[in-house]
Coordinates of N, CA and C in Angstrom, one line a residue:
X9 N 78.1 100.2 82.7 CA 77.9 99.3 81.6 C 79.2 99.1 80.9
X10 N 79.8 97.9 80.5 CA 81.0 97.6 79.7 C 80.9 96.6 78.8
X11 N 81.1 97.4 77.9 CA 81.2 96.1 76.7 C 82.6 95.9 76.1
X12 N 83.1 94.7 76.1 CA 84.6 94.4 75.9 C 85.7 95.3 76.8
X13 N 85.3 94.8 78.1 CA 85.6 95.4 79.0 C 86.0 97.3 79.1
X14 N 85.1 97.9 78.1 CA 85.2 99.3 78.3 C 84.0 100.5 78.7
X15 N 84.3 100.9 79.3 CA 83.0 101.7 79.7 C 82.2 102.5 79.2
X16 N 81.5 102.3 79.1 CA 80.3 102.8 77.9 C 79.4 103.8 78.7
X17 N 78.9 103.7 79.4 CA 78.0 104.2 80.2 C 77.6 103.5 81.5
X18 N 77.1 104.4 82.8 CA 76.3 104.4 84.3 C 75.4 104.3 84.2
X19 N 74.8 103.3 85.3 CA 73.7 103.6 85.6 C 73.1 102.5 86.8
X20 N 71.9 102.2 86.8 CA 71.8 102.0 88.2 C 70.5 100.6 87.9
X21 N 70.8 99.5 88.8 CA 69.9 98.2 88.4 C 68.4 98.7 88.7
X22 N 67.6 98.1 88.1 CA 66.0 98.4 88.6 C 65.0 97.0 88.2
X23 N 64.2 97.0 89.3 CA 63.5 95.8 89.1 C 62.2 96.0 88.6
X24 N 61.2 95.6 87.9 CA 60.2 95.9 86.8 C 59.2 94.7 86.9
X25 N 58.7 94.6 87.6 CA 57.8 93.1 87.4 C 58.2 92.1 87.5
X26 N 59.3 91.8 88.6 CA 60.6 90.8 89.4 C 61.2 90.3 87.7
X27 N 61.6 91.5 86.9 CA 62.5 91.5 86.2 C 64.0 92.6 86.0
X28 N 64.6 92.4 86.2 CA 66.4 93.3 86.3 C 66.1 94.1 85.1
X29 N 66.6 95.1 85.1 CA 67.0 95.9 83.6 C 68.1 96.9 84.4
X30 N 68.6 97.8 83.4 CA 69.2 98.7 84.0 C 68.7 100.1 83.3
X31 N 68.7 101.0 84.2 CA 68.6 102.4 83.6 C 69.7 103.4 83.7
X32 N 70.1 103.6 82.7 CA 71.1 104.7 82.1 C 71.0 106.2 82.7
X33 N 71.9 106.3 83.6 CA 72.2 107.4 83.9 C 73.2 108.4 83.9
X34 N 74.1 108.1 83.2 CA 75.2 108.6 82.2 C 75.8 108.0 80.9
X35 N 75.9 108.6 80.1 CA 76.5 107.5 78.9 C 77.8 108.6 78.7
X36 N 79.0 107.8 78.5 CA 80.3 108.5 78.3 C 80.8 109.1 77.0
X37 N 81.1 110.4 76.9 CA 81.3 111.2 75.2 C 82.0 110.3 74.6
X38 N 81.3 110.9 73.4 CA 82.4 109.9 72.2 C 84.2 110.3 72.1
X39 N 84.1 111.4 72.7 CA 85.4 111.3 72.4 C 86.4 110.7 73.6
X40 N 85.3 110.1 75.0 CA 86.1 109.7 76.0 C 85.8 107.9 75.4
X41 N 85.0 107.8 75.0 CA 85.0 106.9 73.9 C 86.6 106.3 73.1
X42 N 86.4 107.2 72.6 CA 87.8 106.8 71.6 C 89.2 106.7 72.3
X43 N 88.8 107.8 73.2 CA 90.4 107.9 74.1 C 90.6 106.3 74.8
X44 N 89.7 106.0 75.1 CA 89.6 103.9 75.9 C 90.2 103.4 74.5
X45 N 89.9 103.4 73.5 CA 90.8 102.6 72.2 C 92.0 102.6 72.6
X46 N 92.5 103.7 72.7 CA 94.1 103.9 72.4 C 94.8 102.8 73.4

């Protein structure tokens, strides 16, 4: 998952009632978080 082209968190597409979602299967520390700022 990327928001403003930074990576926020993994995970993997799933279909639900021939609807897309995604489920989260890693979300990235905040401090690897902050290090993407710089």
């Amino acid at each position: 998952l990327l928001v403003n082209d930074k990576l926020i968190a993994r995970g993997e597409v799933v279909v639900v009632n021939e609807k897309f979602g995604l489920r989260l299967t890693d979300i990235i520390s905040p401090v690897e978080r902050i290090e993407q700022l710089k």
